[in-house]
CSV table of N, CA, C and O in Angstrom, one decimal:
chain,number,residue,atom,x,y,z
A,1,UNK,N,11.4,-15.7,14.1
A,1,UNK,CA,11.8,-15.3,12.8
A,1,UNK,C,10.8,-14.1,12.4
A,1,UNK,O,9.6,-14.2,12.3
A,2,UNK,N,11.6,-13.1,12.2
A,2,UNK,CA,10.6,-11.7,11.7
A,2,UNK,C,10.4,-11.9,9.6
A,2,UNK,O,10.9,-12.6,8.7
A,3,UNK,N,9.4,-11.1,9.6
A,3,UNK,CA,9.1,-11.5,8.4
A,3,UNK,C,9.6,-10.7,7.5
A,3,UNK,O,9.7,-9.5,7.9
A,4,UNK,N,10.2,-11.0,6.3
A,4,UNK,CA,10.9,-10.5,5.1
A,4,UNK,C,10.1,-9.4,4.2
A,4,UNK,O,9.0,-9.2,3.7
A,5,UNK,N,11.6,-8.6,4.6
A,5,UNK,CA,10.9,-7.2,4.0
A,5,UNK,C,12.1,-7.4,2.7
A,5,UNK,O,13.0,-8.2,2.7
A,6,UNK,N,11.5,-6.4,1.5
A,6,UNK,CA,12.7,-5.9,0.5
A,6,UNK,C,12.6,-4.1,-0.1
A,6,UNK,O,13.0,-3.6,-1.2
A,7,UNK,N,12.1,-3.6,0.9
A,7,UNK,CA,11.7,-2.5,1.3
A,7,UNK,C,10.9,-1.4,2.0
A,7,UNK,O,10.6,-1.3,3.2
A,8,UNK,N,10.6,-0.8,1.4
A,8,UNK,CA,9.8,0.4,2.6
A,8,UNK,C,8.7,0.9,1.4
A,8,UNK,O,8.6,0.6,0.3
A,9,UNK,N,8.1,1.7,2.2
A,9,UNK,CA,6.9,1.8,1.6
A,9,UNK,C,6.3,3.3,2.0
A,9,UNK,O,6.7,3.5,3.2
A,10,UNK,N,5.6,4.2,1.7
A,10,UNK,CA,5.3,5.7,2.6
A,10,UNK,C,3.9,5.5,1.7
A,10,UNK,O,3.7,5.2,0.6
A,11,UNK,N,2.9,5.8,3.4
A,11,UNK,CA,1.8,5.8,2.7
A,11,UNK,C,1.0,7.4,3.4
A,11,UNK,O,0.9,7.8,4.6
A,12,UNK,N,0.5,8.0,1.9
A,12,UNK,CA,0.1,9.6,1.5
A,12,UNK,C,-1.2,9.7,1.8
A,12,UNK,O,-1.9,8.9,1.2
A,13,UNK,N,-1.8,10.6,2.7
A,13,UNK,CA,-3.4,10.8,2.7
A,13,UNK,C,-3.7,11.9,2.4
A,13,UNK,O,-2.7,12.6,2.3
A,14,UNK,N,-4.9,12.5,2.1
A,14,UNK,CA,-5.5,13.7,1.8
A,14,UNK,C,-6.0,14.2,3.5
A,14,UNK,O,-6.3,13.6,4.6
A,15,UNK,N,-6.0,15.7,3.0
A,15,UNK,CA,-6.7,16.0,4.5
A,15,UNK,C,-7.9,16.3,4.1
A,15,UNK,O,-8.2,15.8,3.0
A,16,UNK,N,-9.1,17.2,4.9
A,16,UNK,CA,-10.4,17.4,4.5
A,16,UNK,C,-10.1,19.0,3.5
A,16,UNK,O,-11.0,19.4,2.8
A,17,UNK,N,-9.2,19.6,3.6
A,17,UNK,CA,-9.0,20.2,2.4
A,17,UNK,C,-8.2,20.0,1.1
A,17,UNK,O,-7.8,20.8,0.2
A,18,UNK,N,-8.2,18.9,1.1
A,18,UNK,CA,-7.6,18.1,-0.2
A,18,UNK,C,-5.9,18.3,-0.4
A,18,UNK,O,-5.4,18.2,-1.5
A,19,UNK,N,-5.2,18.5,0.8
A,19,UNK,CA,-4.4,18.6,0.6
A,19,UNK,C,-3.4,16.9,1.2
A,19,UNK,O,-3.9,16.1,1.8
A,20,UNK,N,-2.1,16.9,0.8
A,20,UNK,CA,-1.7,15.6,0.8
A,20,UNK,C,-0.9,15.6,2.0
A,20,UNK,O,-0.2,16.6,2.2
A,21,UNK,N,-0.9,14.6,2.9
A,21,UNK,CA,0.6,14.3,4.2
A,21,UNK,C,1.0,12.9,4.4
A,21,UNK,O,0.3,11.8,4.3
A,22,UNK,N,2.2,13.0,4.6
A,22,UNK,CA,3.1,11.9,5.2
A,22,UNK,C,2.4,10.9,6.1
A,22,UNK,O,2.4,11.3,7.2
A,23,UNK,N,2.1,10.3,6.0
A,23,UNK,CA,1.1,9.2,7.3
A,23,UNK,C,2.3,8.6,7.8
A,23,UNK,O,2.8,9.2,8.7
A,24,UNK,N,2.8,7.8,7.4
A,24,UNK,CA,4.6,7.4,8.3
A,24,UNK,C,5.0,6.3,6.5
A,24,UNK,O,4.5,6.1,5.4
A,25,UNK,N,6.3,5.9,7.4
A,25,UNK,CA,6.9,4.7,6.7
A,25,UNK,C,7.0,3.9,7.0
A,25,UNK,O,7.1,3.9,8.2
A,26,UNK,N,6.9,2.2,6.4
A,26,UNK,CA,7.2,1.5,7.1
A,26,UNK,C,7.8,0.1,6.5
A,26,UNK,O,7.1,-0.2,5.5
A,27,UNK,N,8.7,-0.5,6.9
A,27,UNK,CA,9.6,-2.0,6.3
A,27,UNK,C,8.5,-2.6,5.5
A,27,UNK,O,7.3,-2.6,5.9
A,28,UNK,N,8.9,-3.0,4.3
A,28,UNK,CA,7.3,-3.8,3.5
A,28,UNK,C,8.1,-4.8,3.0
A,28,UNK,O,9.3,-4.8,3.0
A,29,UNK,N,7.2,-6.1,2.3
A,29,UNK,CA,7.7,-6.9,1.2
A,29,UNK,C,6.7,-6.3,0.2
A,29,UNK,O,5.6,-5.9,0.6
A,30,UNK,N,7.2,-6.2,-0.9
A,30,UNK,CA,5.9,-5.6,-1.8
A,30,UNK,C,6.8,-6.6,-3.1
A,30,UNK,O,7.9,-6.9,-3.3
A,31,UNK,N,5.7,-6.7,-3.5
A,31,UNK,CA,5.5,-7.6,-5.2
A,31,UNK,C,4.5,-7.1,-6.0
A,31,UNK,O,3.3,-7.0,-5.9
A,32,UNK,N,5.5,-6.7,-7.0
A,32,UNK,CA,4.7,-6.1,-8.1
A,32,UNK,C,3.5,-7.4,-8.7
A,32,UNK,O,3.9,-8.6,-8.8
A,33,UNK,N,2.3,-7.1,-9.0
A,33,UNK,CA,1.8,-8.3,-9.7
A,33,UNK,C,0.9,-7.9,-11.2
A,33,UNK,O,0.1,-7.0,-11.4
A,34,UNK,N,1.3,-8.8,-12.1
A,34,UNK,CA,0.8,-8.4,-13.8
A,34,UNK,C,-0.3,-9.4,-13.7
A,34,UNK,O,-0.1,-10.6,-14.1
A,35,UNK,N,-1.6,-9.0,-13.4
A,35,UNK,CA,-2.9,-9.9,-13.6
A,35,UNK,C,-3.9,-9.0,-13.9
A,35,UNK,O,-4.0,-7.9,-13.4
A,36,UNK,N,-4.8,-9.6,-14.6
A,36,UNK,CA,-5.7,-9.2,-15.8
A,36,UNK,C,-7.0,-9.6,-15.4
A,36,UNK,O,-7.0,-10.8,-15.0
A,37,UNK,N,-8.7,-8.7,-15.4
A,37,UNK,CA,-9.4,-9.3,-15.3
A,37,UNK,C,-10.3,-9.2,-16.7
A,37,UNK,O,-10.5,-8.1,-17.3
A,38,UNK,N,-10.7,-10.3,-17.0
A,38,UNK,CA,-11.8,-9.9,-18.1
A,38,UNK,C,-13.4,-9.5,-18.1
A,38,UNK,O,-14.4,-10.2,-17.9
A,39,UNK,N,-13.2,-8.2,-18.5
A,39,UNK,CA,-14.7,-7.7,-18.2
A,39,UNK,C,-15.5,-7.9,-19.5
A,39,UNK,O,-14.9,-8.3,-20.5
A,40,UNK,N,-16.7,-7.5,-19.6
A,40,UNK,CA,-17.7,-7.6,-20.7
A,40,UNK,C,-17.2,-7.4,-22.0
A,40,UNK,O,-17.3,-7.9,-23.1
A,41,UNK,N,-16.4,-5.8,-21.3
A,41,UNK,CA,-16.1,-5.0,-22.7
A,41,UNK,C,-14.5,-5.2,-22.8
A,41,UNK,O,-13.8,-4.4,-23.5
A,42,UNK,N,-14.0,-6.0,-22.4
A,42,UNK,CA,-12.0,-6.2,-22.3
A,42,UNK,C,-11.6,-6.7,-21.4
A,42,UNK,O,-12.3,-7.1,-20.5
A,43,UNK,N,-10.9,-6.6,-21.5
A,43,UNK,CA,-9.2,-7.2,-20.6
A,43,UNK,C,-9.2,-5.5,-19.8
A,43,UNK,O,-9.7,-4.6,-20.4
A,44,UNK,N,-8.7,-5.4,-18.3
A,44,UNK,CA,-8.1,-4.6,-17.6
A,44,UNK,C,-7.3,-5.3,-16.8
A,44,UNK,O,-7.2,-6.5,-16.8
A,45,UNK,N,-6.4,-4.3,-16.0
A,45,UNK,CA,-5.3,-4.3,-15.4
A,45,UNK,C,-5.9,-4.9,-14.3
A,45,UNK,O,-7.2,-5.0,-14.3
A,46,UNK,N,-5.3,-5.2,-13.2
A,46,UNK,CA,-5.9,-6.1,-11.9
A,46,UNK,C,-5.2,-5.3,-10.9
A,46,UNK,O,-4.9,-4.1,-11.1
A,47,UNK,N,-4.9,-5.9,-9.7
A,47,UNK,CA,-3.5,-5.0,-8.4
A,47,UNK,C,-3.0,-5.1,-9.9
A,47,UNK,O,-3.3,-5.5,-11.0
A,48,UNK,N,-2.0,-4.2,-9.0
A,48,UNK,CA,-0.5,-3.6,-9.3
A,48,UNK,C,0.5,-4.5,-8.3
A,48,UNK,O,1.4,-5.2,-8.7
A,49,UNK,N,0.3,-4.2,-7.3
A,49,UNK,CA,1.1,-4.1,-6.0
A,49,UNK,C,0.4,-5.2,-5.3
A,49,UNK,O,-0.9,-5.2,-5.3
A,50,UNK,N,1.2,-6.3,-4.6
A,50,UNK,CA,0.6,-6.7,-3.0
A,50,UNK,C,1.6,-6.5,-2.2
A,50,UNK,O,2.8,-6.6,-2.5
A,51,UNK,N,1.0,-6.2,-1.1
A,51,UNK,CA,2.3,-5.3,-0.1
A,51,UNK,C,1.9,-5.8,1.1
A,51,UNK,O,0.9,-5.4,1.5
A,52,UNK,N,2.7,-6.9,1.8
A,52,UNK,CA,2.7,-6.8,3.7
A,52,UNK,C,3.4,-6.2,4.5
A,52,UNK,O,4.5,-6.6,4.2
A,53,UNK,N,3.5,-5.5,5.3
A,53,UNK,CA,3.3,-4.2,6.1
A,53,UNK,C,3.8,-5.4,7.6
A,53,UNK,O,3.1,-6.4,7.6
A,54,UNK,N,4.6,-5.3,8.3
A,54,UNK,CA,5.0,-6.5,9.5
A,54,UNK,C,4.4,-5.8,10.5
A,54,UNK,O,3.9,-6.5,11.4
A,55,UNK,N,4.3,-4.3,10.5
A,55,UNK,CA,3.8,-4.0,11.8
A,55,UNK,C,2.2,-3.5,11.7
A,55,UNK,O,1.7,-2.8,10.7
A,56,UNK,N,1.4,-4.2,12.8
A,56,UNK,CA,-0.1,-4.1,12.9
A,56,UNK,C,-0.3,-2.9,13.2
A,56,UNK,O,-1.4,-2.4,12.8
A,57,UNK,N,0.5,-1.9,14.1
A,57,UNK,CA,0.2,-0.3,14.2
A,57,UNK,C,0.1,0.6,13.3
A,57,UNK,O,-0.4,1.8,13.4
A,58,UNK,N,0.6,-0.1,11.9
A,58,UNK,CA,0.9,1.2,10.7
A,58,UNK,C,-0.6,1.6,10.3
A,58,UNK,O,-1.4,0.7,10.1
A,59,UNK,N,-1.0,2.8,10.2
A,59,UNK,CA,-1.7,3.4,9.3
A,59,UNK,C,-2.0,3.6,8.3
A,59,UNK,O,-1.6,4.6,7.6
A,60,UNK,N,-2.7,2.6,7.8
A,60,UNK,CA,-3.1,2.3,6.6
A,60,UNK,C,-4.4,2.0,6.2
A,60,UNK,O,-4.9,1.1,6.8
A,61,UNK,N,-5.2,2.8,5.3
A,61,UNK,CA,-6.5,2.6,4.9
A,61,UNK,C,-7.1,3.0,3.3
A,61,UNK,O,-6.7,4.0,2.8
A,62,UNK,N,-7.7,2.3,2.7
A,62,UNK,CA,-8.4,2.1,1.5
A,62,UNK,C,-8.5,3.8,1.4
A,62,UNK,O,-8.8,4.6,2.3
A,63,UNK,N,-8.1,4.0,-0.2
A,63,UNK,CA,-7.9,5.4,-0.8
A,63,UNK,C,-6.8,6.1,-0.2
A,63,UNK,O,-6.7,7.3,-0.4
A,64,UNK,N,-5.7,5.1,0.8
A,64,UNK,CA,-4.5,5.8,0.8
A,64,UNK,C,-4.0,5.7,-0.6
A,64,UNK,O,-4.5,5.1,-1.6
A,65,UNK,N,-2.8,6.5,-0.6
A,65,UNK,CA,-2.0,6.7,-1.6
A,65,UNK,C,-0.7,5.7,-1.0
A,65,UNK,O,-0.3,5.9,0.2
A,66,UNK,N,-0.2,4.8,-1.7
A,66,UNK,CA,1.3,4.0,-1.3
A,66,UNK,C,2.8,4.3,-2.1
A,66,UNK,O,2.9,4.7,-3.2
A,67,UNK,N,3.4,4.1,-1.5
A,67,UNK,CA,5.0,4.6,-2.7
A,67,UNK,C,6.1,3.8,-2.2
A,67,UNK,O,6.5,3.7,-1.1
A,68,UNK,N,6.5,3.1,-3.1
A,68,UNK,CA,7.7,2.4,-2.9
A,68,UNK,C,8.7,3.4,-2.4
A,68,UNK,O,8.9,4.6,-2.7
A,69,UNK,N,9.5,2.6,-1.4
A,69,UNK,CA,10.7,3.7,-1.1
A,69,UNK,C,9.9,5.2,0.1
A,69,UNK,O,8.7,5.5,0.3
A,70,UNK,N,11.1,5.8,0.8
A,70,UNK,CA,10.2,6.6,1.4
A,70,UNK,C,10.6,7.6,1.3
A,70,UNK,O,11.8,7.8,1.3
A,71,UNK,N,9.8,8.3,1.1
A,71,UNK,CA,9.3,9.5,1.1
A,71,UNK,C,10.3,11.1,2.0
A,71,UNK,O,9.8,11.2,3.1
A,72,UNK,N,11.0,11.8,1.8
A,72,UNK,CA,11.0,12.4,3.6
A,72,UNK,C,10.4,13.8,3.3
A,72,UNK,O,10.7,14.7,4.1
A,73,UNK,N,9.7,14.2,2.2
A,73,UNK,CA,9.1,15.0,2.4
A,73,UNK,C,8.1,15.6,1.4
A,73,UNK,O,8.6,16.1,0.4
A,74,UNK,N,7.0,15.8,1.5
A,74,UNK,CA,5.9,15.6,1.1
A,74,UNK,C,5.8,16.5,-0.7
A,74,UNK,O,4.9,16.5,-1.6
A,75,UNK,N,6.5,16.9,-0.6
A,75,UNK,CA,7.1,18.0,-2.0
A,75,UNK,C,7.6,16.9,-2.8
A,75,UNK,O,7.8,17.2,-4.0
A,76,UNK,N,7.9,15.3,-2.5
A,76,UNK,CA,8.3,14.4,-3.5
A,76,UNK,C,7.6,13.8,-3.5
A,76,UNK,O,8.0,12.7,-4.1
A,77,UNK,N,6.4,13.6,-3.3
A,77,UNK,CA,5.0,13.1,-3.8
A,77,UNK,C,4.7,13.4,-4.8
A,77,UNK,O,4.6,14.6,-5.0
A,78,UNK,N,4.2,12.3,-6.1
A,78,UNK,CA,3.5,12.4,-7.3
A,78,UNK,C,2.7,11.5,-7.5
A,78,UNK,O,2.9,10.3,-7.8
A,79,UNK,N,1.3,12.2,-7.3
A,79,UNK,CA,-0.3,11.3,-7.1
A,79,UNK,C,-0.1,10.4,-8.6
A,79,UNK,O,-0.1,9.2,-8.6
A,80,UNK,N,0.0,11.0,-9.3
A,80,UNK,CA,0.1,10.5,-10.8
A,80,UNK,C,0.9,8.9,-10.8
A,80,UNK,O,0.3,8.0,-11.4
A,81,UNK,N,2.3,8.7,-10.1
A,81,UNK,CA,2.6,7.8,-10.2
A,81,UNK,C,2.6,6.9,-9.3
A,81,UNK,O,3.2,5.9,-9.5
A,82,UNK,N,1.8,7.1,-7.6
A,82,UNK,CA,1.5,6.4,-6.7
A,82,UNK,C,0.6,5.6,-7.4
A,82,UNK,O,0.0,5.9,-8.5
A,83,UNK,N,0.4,4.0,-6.4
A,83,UNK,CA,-0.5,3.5,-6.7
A,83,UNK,C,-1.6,4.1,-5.2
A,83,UNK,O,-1.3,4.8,-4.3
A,84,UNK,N,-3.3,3.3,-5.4
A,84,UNK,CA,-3.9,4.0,-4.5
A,84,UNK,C,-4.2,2.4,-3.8
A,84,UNK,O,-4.2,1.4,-4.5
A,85,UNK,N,-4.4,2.4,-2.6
A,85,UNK,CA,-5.0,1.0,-1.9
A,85,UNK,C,-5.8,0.7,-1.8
A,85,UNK,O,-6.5,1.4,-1.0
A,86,UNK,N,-6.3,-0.2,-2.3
A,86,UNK,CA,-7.8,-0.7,-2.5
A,86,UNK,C,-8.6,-1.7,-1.5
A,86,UNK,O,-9.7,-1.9,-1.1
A,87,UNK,N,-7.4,-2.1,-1.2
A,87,UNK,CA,-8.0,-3.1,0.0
A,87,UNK,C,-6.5,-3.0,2.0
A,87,UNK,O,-5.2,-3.0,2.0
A,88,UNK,N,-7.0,-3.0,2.6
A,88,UNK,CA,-5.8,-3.4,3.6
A,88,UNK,C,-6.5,-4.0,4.7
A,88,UNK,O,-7.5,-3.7,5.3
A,89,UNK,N,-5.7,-5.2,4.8
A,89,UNK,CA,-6.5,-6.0,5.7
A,89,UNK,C,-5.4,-6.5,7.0
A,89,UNK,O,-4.3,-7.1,6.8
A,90,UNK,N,-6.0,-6.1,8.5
A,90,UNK,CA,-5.1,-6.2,9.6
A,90,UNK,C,-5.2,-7.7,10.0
A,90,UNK,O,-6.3,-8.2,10.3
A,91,UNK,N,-4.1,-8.5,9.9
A,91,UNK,CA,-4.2,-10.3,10.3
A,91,UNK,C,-3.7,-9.6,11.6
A,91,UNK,O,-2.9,-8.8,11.5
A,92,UNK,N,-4.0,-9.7,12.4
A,92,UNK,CA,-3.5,-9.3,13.6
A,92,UNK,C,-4.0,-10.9,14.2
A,92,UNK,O,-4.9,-10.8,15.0
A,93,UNK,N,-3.6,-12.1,14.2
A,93,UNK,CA,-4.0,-13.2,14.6
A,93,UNK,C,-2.8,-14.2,14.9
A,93,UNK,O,-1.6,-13.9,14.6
A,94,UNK,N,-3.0,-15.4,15.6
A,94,UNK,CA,-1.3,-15.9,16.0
A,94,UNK,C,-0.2,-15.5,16.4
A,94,UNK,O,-0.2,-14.4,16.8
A,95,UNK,N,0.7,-16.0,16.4
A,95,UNK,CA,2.1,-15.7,17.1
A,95,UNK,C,2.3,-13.9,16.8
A,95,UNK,O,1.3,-13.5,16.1
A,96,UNK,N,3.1,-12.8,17.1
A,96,UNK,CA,3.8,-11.9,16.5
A,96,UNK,C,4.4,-11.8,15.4
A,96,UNK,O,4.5,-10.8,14.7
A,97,UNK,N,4.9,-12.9,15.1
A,97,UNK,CA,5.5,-12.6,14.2
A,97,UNK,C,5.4,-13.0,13.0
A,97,UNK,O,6.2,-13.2,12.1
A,98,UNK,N,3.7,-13.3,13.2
A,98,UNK,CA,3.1,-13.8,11.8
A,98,UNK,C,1.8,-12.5,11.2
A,98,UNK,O,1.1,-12.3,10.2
A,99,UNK,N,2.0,-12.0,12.3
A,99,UNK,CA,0.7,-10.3,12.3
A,99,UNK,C,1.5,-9.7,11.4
A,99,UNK,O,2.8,-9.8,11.4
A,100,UNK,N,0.6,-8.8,10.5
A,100,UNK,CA,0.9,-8.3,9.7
A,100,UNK,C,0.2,-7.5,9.1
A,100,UNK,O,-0.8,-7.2,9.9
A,101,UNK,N,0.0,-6.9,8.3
A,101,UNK,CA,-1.1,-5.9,7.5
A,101,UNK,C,-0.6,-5.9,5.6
A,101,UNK,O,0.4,-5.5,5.1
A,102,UNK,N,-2.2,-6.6,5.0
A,102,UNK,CA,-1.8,-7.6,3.6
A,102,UNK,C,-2.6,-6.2,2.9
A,102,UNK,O,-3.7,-5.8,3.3
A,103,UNK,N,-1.7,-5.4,1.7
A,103,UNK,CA,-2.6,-4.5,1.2
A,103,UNK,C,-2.3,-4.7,-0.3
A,103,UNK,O,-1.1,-5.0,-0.7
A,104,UNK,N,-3.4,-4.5,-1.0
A,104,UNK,CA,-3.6,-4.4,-2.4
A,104,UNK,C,-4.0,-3.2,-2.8
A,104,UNK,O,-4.9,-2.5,-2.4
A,105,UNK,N,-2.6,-2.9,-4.3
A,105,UNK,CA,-2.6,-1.4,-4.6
A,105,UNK,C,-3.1,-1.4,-6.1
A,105,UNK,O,-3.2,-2.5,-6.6
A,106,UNK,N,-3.5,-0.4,-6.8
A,106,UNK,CA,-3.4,-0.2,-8.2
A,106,UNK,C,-3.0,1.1,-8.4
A,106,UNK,O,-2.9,1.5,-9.6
């Protein structure tokens, strides 16, 4: 049994001249998530986003940019309403069809 997607996902990098590219797309489950942490001085926003990614090859890394839905060309990119990824972590462990790649966006 392959694991449940309910969309796609395109994840945006910068180059070393600051400009932005396509890294690929790829099948996601993504869930939006509304959690709060409380700091000294308030309440802030927590993720946004938890997103599993089914294939362990995708390129993905912390200060990507992520976007629901994909992308096909880089002129429809808006940093402003991407979230950025803060964490991605490769389970690449047990069966195939339990590997995956678990990322947290804001």
């Amino acid at each position: 049994m392959d694991m449940i997607t309910n969309g796609d996902c395109t994840i945006v990098r910068t180059d070393d001249n600051g400009e932005y590219f396509i890294v690929g797309t790829y099948p996601c489950m993504w869930q939006e998530v509304e959690a709060y942490e409380v700091k000294k001085y308030g309440e802030e926003n927590a993720d946004k986003a938890s997103i599993w990614v089914p294939d362990i090859s995708a390129d993905v890394k912390k200060h990507d940019y992520i976007v629901r839905g994909e992308l096909t060309d880089i002129s429809e990119f808006d940093p402003d309403t991407a979230l950025t990824v803060m964490s991605a972590s490769k389970l690449d462990y047990g069966s195939e069809e339990m590997q995956h790649i678990e990322i947290g966006a804001r």
